[in-house]
PDB file of C-alpha atoms in Angstrom:
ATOM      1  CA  UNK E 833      -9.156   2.365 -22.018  1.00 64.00           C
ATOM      2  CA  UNK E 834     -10.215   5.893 -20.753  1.00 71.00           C
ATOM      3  CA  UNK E 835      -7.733   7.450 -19.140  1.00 73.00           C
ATOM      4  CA  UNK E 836      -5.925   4.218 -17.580  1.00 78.00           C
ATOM      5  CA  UNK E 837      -3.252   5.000 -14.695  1.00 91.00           C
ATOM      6  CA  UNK E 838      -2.246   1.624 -13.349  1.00 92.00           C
ATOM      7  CA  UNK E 839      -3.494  -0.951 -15.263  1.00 95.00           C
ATOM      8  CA  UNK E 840      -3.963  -4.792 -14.460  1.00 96.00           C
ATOM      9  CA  UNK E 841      -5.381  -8.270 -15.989  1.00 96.00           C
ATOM     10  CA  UNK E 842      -8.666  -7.575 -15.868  1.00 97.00           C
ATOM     11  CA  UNK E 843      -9.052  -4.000 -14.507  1.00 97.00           C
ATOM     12  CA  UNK E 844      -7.606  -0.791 -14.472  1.00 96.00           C
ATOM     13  CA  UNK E 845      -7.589   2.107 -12.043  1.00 97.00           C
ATOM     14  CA  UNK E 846      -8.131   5.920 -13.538  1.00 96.00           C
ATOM     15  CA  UNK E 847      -8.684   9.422 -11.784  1.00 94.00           C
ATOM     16  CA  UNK E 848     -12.304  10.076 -11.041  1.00 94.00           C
ATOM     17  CA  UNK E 849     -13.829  12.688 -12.525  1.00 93.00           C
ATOM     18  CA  UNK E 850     -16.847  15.331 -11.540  1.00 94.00           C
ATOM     19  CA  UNK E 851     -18.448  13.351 -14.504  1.00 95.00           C
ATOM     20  CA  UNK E 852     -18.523   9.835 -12.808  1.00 96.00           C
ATOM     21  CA  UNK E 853     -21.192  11.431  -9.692  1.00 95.00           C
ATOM     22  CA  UNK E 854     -23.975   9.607 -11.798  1.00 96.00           C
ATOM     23  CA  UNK E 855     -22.187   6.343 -11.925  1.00 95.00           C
ATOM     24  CA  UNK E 856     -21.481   6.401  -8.583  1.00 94.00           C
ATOM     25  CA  UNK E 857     -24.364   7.699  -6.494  1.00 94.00           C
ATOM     26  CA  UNK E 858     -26.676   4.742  -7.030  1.00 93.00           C
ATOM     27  CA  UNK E 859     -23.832   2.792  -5.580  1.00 92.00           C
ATOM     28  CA  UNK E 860     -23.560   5.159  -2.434  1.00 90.00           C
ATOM     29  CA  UNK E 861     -27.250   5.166  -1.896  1.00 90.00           C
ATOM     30  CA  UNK E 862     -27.331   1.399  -2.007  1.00 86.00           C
ATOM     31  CA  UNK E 863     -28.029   0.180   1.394  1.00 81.00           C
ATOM     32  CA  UNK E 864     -26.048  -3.219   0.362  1.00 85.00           C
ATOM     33  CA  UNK E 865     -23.090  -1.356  -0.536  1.00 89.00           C
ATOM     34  CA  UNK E 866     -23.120   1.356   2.041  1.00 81.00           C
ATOM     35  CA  UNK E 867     -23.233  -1.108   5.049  1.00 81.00           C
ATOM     36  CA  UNK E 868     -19.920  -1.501   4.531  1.00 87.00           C
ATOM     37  CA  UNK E 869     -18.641   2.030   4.272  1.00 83.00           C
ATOM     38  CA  UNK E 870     -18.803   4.712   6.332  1.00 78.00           C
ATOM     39  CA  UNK E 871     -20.793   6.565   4.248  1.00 71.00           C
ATOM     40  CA  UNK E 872     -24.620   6.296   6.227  1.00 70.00           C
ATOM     41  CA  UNK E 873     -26.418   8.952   4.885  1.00 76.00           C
ATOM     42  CA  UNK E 874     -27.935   9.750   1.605  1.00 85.00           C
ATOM     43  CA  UNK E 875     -26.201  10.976  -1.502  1.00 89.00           C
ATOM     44  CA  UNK E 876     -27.138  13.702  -4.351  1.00 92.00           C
ATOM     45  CA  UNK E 877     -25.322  14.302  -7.795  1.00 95.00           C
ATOM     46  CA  UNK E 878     -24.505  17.839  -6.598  1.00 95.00           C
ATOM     47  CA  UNK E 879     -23.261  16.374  -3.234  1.00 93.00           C
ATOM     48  CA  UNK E 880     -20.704  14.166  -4.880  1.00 92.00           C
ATOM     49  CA  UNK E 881     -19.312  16.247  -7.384  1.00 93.00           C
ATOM     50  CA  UNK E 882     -18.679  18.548  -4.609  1.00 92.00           C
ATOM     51  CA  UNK E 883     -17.085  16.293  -3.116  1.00 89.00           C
ATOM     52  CA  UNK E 884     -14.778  15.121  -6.055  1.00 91.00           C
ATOM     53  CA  UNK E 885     -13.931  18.882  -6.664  1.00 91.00           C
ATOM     54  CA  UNK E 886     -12.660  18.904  -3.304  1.00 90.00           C
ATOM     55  CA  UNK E 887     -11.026  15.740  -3.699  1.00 85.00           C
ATOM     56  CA  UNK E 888      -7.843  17.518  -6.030  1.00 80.00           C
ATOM     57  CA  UNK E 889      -8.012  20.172  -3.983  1.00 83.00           C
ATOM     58  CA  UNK E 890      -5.244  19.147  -1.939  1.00 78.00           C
ATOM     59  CA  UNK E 891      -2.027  16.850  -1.756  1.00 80.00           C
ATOM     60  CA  UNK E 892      -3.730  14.204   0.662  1.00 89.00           C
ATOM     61  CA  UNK E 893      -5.865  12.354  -0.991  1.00 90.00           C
ATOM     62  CA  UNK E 894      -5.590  10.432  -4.446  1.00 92.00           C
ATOM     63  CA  UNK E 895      -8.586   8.391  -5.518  1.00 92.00           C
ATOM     64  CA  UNK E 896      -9.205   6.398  -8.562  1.00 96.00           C
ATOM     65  CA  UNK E 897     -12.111   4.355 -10.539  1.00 96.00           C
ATOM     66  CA  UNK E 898     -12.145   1.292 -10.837  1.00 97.00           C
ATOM     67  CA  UNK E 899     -12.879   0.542 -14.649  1.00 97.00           C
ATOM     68  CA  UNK E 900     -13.133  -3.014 -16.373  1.00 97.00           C
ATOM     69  CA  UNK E 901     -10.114  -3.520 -19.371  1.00 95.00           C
ATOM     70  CA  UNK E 902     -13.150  -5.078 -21.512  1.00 94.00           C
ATOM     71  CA  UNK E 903     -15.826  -2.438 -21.916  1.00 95.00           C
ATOM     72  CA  UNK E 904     -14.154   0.133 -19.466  1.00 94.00           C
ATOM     73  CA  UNK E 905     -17.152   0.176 -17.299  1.00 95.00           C
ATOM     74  CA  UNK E 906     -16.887   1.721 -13.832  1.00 97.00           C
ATOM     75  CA  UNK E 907     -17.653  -0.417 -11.229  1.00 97.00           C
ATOM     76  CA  UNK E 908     -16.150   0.535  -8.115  1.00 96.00           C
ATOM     77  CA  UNK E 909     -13.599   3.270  -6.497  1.00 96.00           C
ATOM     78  CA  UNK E 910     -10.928   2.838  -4.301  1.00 96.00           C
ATOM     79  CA  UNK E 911      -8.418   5.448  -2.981  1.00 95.00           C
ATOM     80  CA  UNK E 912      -5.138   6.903  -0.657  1.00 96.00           C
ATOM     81  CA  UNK E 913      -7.165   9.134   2.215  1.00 94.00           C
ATOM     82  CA  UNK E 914      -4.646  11.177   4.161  1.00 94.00           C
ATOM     83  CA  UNK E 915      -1.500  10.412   2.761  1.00 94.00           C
ATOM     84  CA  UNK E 916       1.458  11.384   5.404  1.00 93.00           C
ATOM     85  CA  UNK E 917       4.437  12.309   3.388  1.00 90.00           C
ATOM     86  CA  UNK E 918       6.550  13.156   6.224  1.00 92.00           C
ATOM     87  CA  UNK E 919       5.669   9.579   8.032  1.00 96.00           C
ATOM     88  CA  UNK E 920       4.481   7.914   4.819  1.00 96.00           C
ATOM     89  CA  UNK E 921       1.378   6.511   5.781  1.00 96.00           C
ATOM     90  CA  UNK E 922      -2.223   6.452   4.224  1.00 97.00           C
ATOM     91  CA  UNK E 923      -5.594   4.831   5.174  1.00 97.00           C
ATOM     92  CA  UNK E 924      -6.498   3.075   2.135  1.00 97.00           C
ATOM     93  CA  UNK E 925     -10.166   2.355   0.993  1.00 96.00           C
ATOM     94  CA  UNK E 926     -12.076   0.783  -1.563  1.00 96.00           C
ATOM     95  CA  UNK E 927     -15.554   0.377  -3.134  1.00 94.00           C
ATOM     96  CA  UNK E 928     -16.789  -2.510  -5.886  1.00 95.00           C
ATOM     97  CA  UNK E 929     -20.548  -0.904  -6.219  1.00 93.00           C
ATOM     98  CA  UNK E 930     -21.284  -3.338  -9.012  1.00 94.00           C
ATOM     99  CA  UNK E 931     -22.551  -5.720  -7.227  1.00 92.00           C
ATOM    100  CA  UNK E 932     -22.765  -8.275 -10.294  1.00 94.00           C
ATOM    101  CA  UNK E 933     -19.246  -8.086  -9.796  1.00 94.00           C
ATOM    102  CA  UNK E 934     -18.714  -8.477  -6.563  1.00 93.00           C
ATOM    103  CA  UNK E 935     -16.927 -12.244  -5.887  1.00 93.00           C
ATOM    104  CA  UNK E 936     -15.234 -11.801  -9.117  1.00 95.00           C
ATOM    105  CA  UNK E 937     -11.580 -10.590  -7.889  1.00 96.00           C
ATOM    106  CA  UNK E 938     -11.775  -7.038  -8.939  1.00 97.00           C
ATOM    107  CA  UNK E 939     -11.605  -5.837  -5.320  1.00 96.00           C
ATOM    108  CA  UNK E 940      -8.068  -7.800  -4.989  1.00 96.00           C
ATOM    109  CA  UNK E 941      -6.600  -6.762  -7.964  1.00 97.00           C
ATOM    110  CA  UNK E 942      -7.622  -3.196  -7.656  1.00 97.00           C
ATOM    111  CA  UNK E 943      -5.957  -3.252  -3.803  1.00 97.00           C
ATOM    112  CA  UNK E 944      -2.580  -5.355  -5.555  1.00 96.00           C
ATOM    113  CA  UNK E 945      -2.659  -1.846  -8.141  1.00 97.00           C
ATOM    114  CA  UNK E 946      -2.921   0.536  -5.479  1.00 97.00           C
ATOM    115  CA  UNK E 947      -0.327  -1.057  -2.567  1.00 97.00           C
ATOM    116  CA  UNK E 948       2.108  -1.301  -5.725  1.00 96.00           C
ATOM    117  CA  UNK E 949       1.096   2.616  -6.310  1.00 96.00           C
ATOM    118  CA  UNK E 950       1.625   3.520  -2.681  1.00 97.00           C
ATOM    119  CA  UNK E 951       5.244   1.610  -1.605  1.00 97.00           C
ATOM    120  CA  UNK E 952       6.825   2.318  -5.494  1.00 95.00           C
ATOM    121  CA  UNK E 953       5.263   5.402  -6.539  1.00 94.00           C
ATOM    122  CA  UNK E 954       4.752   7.342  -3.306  1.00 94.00           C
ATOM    123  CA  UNK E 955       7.474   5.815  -0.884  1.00 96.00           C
ATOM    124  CA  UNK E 956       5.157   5.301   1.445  1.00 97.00           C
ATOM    125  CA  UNK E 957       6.459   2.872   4.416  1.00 98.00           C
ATOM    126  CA  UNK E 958       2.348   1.802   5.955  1.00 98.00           C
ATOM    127  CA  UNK E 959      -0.769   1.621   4.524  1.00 98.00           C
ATOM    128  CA  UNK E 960      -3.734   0.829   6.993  1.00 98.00           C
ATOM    129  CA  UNK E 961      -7.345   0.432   6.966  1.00 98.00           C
ATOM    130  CA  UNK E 962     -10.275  -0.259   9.063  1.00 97.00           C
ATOM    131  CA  UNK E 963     -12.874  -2.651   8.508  1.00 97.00           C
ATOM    132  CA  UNK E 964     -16.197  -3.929  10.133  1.00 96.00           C
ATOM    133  CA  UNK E 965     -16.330  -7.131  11.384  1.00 96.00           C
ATOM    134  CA  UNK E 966     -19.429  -8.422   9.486  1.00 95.00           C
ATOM    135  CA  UNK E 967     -17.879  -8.383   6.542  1.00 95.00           C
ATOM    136  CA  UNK E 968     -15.308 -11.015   6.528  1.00 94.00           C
ATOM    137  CA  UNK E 969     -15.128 -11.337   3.146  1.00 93.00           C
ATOM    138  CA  UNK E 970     -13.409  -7.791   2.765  1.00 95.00           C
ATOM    139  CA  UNK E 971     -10.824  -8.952   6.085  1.00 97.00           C
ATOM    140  CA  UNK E 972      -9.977 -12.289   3.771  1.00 95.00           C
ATOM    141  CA  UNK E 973      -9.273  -9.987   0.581  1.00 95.00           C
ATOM    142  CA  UNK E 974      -6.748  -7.550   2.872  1.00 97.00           C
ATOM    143  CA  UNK E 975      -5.390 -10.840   4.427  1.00 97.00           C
ATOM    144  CA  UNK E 976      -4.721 -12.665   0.882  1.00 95.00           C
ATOM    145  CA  UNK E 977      -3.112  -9.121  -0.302  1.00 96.00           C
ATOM    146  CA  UNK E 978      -0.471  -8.903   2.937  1.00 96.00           C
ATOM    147  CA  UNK E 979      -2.796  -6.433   5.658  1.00 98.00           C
ATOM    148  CA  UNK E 980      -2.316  -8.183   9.110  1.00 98.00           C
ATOM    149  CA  UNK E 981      -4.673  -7.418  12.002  1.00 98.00           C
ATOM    150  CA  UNK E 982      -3.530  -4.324  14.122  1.00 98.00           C
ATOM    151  CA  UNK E 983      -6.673  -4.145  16.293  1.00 98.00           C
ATOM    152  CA  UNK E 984     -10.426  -3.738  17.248  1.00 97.00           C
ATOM    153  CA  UNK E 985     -11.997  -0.301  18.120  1.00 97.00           C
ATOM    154  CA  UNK E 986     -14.805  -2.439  20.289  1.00 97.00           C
ATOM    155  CA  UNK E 987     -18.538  -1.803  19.540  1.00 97.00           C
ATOM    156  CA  UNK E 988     -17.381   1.019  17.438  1.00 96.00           C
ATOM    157  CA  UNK E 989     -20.313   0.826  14.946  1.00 93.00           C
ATOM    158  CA  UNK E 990     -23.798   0.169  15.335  1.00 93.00           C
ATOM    159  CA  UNK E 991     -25.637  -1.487  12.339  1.00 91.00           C
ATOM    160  CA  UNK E 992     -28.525  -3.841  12.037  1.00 91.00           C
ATOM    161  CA  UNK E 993     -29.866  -3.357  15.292  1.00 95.00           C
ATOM    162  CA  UNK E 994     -26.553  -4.172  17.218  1.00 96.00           C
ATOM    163  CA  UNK E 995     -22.976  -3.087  17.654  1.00 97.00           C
ATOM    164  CA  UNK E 996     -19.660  -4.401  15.976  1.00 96.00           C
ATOM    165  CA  UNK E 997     -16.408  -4.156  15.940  1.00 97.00           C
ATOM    166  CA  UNK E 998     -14.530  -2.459  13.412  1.00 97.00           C
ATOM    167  CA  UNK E 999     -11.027  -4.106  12.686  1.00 98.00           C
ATOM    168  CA  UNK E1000      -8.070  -2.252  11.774  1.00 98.00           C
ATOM    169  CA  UNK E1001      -5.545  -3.687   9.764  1.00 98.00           C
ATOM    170  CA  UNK E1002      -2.326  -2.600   8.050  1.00 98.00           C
ATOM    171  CA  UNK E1003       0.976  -3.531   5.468  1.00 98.00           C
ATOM    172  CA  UNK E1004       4.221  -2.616   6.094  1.00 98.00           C
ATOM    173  CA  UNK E1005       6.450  -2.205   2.616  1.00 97.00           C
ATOM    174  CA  UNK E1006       8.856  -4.940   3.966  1.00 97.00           C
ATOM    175  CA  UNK E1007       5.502  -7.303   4.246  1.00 97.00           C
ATOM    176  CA  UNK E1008       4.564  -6.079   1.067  1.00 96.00           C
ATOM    177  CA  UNK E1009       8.108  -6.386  -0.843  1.00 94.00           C
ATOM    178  CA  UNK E1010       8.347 -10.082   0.904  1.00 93.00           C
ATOM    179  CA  UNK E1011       5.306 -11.114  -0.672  1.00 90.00           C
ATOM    180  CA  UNK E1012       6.316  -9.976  -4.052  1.00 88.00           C
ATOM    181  CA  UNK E1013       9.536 -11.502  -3.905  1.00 86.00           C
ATOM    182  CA  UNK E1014       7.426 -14.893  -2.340  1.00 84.00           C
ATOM    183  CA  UNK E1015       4.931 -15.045  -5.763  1.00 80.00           C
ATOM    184  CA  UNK E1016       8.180 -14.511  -8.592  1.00 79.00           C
ATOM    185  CA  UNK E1017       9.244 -17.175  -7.004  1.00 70.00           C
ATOM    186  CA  UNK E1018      13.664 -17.942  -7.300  1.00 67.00           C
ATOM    187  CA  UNK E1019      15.475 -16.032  -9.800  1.00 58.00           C
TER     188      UNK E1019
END
């Protein structure tokens, strides 16, 4: 493994790195993947390892690749965006841009790293995140992992000729810690 951080069955998250901006822009100028991120325009090399130089510039943000255990291929990214130390909340969001992989479980086990990360590592109390509404697929993956809907910013994107909702949805460490102590099962 190259670099692993927080490592699970099948996948484990590292730090991204400048040299990952030609893995990943392909993803981010992939209209299939970038429908579901915010990200709308288009993306250069130089552009994202800008970015990811900025990224480590400050105490806010901590983002990681998503690497398979059995050839430690990237395939996705995921991250902590604006972590609040002082009232320990984060927006949390994540990226599978393999999309051979997509439907495998990465996505889930990557989030199950990450909330682990952010209530044990970081003390953090809330993580939230916002979603669009045409992609239930992503709302059932947040659901299965403990994120309960918090609300809808109305028509707040436009895509595909129309306007959706996008869904905001959050975990609570007490959620999160109940769940945990629901899948070990009695001791």
């Amino acid at each position: 493994m190259h670099c692993p951080f927080l490592i699970g069955p099948t996948i484990y998250l590292r730090p991204l790195e400048v040299a990952d901006a030609p893995a990943l822009v392909p993803w981010f100028n992939d209209g299939e993947v970038t429908r579901f991120l915010r990200r709308y325009y288009p993306m250069t090399v130089a552009r994202e390892e800008e970015w990811l130089r900025a990224l480590y510039q400050g105490p806010h943000d901590v983002a990681f690749g998503i690497a398979l255990r059995a050839d430690d291929r990237l395939i996705g990214a995921a991250g902590l965006h604006d972590v609040e130390p002082r009232h320990r909340h984060c927006f949390f969001g994540i990226s599978i841009g393999d999309k051979s992989l997509w439907g495998k479980g990465h996505g889930t086990e990557a989030t199950r790293l990450i909330l682990r990360y952010a209530f044990h590592v970081l003390n953090l109390n809330r993580v939230w995140l916002h979603v669009y509404e045409y992609n239930p697929r992503a709302i059932r993956v947040y659901e299965k992992v403990g994120f309960r809907i918090e609300g809808r910013l109305r028509q707040d994107v436009f895509y595909d000729g129309r306007y959706w909702d996008t869904v905001s949805m959050g975990i609570l460490r007490e959620e999160w810690e109940a769940m945990q102590a629901l899948a070990q099962g009695p001791q």
